[in-house]
PDB file of C-alpha atoms in Angstrom:
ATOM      1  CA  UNK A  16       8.078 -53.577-125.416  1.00 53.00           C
ATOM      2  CA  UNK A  17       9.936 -52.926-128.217  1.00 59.00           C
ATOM      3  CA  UNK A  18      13.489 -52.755-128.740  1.00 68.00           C
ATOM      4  CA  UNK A  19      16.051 -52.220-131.043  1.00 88.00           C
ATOM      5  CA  UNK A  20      17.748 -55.116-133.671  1.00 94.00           C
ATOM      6  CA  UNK A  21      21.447 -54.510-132.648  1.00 95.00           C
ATOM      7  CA  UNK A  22      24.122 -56.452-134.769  1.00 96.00           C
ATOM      8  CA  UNK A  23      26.174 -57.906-134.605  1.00 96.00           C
ATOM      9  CA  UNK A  24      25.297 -59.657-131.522  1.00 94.00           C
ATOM     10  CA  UNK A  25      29.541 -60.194-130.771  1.00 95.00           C
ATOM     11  CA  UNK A  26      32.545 -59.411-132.462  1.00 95.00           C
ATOM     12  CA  UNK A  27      36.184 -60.712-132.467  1.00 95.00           C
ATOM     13  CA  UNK A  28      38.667 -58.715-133.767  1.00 93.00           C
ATOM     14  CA  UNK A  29      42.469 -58.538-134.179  1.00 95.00           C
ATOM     15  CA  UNK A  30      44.183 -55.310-132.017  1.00 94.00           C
ATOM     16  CA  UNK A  31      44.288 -52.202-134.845  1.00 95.00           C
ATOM     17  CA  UNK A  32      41.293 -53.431-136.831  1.00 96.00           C
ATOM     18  CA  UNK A  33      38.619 -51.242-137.625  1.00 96.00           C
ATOM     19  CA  UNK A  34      34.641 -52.084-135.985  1.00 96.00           C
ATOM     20  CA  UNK A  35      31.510 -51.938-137.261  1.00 97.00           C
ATOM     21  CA  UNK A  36      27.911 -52.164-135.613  1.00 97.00           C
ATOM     22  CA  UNK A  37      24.478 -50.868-136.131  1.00 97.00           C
ATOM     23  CA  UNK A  38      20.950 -50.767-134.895  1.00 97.00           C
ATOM     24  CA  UNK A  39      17.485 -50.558-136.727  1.00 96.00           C
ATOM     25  CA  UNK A  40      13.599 -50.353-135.917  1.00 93.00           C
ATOM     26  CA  UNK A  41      10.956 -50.432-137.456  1.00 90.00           C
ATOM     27  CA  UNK A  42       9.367 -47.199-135.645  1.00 88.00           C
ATOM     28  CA  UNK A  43      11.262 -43.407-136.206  1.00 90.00           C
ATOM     29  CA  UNK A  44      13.867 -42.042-133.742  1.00 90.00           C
ATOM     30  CA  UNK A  45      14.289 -38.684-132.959  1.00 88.00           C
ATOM     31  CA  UNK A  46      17.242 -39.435-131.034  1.00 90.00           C
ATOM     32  CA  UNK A  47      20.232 -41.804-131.036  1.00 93.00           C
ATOM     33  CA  UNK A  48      23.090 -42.257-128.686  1.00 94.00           C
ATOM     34  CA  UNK A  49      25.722 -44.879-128.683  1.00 96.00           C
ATOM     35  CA  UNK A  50      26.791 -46.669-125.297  1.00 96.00           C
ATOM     36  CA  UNK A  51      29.700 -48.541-124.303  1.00 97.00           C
ATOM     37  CA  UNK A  52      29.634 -50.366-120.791  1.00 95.00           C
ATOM     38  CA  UNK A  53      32.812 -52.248-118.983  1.00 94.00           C
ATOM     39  CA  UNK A  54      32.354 -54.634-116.856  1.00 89.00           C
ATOM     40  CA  UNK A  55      30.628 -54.304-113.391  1.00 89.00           C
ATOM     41  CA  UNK A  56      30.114 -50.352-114.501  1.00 93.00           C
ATOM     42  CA  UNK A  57      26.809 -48.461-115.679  1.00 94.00           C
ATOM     43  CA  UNK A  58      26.505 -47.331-119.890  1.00 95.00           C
ATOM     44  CA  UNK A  59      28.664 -44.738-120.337  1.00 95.00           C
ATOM     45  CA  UNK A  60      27.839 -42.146-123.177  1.00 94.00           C
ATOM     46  CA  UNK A  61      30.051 -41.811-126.235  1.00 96.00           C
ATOM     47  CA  UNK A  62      28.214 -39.817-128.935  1.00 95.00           C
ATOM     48  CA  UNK A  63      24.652 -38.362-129.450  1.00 93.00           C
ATOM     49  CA  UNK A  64      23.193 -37.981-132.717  1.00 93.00           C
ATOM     50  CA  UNK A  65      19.787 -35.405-133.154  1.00 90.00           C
ATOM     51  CA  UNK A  66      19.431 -34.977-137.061  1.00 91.00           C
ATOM     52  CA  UNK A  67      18.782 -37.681-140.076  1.00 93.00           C
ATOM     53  CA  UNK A  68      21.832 -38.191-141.668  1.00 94.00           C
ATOM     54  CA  UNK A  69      23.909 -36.779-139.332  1.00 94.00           C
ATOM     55  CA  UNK A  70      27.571 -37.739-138.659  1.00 96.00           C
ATOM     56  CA  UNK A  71      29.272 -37.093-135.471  1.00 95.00           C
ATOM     57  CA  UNK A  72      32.726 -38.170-134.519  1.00 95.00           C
ATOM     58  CA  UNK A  73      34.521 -38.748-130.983  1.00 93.00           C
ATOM     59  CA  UNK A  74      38.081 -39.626-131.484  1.00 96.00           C
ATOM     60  CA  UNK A  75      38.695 -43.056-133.367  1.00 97.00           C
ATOM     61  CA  UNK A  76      34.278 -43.782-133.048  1.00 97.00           C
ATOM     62  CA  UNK A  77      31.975 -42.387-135.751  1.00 97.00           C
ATOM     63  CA  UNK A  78      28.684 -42.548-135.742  1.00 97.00           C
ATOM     64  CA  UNK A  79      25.787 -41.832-138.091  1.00 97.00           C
ATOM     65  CA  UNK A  80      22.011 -40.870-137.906  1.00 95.00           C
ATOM     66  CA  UNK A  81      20.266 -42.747-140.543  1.00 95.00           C
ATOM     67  CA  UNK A  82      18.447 -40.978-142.724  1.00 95.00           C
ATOM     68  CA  UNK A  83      15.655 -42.641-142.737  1.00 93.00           C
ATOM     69  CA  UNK A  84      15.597 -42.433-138.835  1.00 92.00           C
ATOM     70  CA  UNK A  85      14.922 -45.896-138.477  1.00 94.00           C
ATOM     71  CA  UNK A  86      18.742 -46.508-137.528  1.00 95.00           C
ATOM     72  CA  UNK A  87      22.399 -45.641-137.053  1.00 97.00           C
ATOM     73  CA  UNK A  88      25.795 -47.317-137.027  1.00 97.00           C
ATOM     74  CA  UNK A  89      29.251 -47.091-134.833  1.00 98.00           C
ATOM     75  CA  UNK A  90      32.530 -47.269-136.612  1.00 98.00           C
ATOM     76  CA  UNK A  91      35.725 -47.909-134.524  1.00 97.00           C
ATOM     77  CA  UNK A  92      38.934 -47.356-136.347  1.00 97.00           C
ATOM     78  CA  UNK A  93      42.182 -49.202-135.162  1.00 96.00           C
ATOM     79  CA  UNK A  94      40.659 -51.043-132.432  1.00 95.00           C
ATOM     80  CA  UNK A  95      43.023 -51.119-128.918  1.00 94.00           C
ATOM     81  CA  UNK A  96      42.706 -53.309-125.612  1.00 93.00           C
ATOM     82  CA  UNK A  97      40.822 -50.956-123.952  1.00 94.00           C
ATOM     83  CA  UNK A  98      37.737 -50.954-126.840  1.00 96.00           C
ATOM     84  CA  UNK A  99      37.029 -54.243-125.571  1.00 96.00           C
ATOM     85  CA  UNK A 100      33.450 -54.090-123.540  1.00 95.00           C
ATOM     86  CA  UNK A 101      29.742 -54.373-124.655  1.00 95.00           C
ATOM     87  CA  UNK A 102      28.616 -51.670-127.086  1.00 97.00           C
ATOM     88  CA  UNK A 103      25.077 -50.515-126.936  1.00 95.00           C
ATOM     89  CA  UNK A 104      22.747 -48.269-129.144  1.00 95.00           C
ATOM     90  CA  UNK A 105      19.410 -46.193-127.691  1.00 93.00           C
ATOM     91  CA  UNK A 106      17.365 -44.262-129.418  1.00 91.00           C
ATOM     92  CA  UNK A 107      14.827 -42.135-127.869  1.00 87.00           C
ATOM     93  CA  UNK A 108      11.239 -41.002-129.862  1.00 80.00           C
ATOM     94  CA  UNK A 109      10.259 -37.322-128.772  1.00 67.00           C
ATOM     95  CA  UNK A 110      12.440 -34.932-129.941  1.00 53.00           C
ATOM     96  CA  UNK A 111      12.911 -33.442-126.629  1.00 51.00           C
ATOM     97  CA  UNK A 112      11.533 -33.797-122.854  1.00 53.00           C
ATOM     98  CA  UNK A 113      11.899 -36.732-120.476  1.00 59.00           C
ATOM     99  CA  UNK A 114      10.885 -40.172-122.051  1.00 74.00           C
ATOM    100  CA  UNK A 115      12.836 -43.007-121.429  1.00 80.00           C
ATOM    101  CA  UNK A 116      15.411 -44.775-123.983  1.00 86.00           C
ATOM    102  CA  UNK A 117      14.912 -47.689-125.844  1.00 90.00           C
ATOM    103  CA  UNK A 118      17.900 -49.801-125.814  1.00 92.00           C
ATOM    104  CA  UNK A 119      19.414 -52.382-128.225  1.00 94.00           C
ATOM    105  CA  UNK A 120      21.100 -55.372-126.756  1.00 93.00           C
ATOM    106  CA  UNK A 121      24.385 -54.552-127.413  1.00 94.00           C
ATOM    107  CA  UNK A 122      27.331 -55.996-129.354  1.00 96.00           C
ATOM    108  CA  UNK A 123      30.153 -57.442-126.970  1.00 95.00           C
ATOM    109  CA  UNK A 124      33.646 -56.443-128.646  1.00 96.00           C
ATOM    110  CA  UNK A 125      36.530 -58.376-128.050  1.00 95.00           C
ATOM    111  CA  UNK A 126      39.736 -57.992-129.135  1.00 91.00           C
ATOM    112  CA  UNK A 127      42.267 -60.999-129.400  1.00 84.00           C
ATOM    113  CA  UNK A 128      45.969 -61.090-128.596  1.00 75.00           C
TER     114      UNK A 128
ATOM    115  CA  UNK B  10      31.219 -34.037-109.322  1.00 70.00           C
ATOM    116  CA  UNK B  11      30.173 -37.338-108.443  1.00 81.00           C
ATOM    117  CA  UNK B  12      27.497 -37.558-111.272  1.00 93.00           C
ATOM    118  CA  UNK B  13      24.837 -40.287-110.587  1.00 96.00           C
ATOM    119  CA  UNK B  14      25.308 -42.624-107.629  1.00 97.00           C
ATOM    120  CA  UNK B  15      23.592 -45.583-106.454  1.00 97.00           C
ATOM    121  CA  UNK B  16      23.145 -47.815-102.873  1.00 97.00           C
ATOM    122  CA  UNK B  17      23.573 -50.349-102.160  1.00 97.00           C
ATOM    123  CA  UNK B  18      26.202 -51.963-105.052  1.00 96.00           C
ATOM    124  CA  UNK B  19      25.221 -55.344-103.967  1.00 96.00           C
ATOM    125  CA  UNK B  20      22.272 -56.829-102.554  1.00 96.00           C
ATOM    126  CA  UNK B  21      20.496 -60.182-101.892  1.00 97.00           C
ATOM    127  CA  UNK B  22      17.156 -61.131-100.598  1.00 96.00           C
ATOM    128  CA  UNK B  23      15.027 -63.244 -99.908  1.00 97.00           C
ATOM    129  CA  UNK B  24      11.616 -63.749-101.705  1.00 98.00           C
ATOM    130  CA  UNK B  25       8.994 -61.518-100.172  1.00 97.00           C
ATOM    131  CA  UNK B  26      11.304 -59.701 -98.347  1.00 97.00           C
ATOM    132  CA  UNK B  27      11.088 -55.644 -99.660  1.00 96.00           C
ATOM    133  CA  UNK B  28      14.155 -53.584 -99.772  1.00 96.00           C
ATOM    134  CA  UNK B  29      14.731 -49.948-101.454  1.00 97.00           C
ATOM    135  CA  UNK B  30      17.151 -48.911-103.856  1.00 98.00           C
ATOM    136  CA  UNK B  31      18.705 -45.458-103.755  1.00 97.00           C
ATOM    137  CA  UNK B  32      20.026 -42.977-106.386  1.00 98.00           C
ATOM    138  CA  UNK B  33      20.776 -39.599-106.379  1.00 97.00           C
ATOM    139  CA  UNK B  34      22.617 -37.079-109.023  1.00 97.00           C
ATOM    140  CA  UNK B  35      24.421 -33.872-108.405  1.00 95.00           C
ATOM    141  CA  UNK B  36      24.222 -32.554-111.545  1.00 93.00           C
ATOM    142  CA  UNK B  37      20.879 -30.338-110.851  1.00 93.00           C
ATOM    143  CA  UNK B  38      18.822 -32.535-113.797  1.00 92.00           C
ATOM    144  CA  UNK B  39      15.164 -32.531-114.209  1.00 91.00           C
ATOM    145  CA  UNK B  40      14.271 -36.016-115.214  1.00 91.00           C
ATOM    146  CA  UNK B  41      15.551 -39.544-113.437  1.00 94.00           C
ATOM    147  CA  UNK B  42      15.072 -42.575-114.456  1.00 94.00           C
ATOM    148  CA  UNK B  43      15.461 -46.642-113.292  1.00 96.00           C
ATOM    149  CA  UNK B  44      16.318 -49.492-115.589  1.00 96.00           C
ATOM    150  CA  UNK B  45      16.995 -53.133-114.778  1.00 97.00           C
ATOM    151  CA  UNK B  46      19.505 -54.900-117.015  1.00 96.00           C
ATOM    152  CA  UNK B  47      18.744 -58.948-117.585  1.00 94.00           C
ATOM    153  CA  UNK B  48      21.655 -61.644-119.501  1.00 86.00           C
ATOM    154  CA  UNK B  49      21.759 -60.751-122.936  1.00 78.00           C
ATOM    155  CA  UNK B  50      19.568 -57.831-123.148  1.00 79.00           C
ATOM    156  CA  UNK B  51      19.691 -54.235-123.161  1.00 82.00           C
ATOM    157  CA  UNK B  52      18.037 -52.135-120.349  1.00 91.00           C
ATOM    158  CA  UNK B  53      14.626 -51.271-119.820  1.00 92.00           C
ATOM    159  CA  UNK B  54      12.688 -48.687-118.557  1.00 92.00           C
ATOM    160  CA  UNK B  55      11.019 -49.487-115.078  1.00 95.00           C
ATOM    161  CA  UNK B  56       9.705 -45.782-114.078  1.00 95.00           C
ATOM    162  CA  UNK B  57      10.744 -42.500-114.935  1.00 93.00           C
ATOM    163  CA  UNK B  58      10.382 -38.833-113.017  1.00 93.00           C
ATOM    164  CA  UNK B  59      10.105 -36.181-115.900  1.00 88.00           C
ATOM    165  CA  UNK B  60      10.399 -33.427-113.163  1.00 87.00           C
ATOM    166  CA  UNK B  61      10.355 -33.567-109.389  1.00 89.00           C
ATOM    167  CA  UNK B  62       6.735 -34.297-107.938  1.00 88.00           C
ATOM    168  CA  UNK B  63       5.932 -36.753-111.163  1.00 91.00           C
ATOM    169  CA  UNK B  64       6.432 -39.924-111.957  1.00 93.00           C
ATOM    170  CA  UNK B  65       5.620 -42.327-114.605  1.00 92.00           C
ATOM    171  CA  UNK B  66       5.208 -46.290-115.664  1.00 92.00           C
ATOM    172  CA  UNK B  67       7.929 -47.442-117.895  1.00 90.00           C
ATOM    173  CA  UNK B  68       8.538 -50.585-119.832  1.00 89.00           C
ATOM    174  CA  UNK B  69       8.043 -53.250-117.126  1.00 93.00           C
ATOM    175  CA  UNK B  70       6.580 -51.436-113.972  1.00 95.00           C
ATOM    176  CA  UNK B  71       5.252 -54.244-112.429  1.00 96.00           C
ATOM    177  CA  UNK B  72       6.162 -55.340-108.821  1.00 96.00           C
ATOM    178  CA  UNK B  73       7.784 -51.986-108.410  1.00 97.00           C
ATOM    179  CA  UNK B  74       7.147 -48.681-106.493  1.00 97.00           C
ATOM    180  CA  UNK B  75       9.101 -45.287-107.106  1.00 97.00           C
ATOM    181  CA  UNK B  76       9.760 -42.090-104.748  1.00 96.00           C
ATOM    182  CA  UNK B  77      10.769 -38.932-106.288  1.00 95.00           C
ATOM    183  CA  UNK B  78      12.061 -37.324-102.900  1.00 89.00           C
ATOM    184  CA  UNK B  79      13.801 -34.367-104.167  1.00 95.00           C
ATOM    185  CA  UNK B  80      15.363 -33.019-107.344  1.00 95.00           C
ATOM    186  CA  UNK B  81      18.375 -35.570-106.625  1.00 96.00           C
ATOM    187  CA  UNK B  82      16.739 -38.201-105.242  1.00 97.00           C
ATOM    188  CA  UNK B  83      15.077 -40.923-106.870  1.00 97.00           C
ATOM    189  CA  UNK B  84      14.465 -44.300-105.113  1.00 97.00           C
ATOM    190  CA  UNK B  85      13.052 -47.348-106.686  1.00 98.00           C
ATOM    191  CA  UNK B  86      11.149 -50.055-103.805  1.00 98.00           C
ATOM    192  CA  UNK B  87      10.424 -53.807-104.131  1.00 97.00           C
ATOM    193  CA  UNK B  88       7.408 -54.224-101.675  1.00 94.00           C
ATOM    194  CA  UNK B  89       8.060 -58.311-101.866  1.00 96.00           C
ATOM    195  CA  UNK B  90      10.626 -59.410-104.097  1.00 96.00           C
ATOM    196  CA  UNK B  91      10.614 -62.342-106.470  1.00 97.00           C
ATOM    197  CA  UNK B  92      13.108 -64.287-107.947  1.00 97.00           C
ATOM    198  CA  UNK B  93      12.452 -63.070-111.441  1.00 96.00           C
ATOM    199  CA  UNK B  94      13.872 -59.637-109.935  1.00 97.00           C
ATOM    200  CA  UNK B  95      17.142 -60.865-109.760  1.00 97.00           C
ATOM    201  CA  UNK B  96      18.747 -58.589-111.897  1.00 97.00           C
ATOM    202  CA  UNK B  97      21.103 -55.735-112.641  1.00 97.00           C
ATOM    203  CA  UNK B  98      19.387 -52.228-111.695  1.00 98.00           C
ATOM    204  CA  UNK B  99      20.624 -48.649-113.111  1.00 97.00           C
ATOM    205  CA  UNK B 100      19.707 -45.376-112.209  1.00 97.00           C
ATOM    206  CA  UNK B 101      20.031 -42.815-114.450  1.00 95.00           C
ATOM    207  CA  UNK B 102      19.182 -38.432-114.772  1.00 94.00           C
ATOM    208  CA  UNK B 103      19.155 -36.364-117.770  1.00 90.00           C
ATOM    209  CA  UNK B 104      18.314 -32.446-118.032  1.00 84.00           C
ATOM    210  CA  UNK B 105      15.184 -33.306-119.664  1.00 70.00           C
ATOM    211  CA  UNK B 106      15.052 -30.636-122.453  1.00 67.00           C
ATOM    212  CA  UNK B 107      15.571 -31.820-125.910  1.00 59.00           C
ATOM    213  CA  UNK B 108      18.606 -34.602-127.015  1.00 59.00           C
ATOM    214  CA  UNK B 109      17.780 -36.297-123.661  1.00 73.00           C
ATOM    215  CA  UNK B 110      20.972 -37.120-123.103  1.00 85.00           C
ATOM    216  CA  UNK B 111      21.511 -40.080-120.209  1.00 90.00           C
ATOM    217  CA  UNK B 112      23.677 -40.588-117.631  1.00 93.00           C
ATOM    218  CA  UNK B 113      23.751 -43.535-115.381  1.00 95.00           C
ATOM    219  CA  UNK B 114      25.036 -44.695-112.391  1.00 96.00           C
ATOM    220  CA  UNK B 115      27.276 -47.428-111.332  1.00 96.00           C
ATOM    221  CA  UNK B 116      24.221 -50.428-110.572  1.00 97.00           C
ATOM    222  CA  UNK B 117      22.914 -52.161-108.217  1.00 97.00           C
ATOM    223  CA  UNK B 118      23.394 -56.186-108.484  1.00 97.00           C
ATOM    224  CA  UNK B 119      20.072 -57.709-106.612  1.00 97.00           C
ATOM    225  CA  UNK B 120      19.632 -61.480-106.245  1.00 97.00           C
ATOM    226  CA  UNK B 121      16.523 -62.707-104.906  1.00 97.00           C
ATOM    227  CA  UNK B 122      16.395 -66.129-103.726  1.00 96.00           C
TER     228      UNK B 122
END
């Protein structure tokens, strides 16, 4: 099964730096949601994107739909303690309905002292 | 709102033995879904219910029965488990009409000796 190229693979940062990750395929998304899971917890959601080239913002993330549709990225500005965790992209291929996601494998964030 | 939960959170077995994972969401969405999370790589799709009385195959199906009981309740059974089901399993719903977006549940950590 397929899944998607996710870099960087880990990151180590300095507290207030700004993040960077992406994913790309070589098949077309219709769909593209970022993750972020903690420790011991299930993904939790922290933006959707539904249109090529869209950009969508959730506090200090942004995220963009490439417009291509064959990827997207997650920007983190000012990074703090609690960003730390693994980050992961999905992407989903129907525009609508009940199909499952197809997940990168993720980009672990951590944040030094 | 309790969102998606999952039983047992931990679980061991031993090989052959068969065991049943639950999950069940309160959020009155179509389409569930089960994943199983390995080291270093993202989920993947196990079975999926687009709607309550279907089911489908996912990713990696094999060794694995599902139960759509309900609307809320999805369960996921290992009729004799194997050590290379060791592994981290989520549950997860979504409303099913278009953006798909997915919410999971806490996990399930299985070992299998």
């Amino acid at each position: 099964g397929q899944q998607l190229n996710q870099s960087p693979q880990s990151m180590f940062i300095q507290e207030g730096e700004d993040v960077s990750m992406n994913c790309t395929s070589s098949s077309i998304f219709n769909t593209w949601l970022w993750y972020k899971q903690d420790p011991g917890e299930g993904p939790v959601l922290l933006i959707a994107l539904y249109k090529a080239g869209e950009l969508t913002s959730n506090g200090r993330l942004t995220a963009q739909f490439g417009i291509t549709r064959k990827d997207s990225f997650l920007n983190i500005s000012a990074s703090i303690p609690s960003d730390v965790g693994i980050y992961f992209c999905a992407g989903l291929r129907s525009g609508g309905g009940a199909d499952g996601l197809t997940f990168g494998k993720g980009t672990h964030l951590i944040i030094q002292p | 709102n309790a969102g998606v939960t999952q039983t047992p959170k931990f679980q061991v077995l031993k090989t052959g033995q068969s065991m049943t994972l639950q999950c069940a969401q309160d959020m009155n969405h179509n389409s569930m879904y089960w994943y199983r999370q390995d080291p270093g790589m993202g989920l993947r799709l196990i079975y999926y219910s687009a709607s309550e009385g279907t089911t489908d195959k996912g990713e990696v199906p094999n060794g694995y029965n599902v139960s759509r009981l309900n609307k809320r309740e999805f369960s996921l059974r290992l009729e004799s488990a194997a050590p290379s089901q060791t592994s981290v399993y989520f549950c997860a719903s979504s409303s099913g009409r278009a953006g798909n977006e997915q919410f999971f549940g806490p996990g399930t950590r299985l070992t299998v000796l």
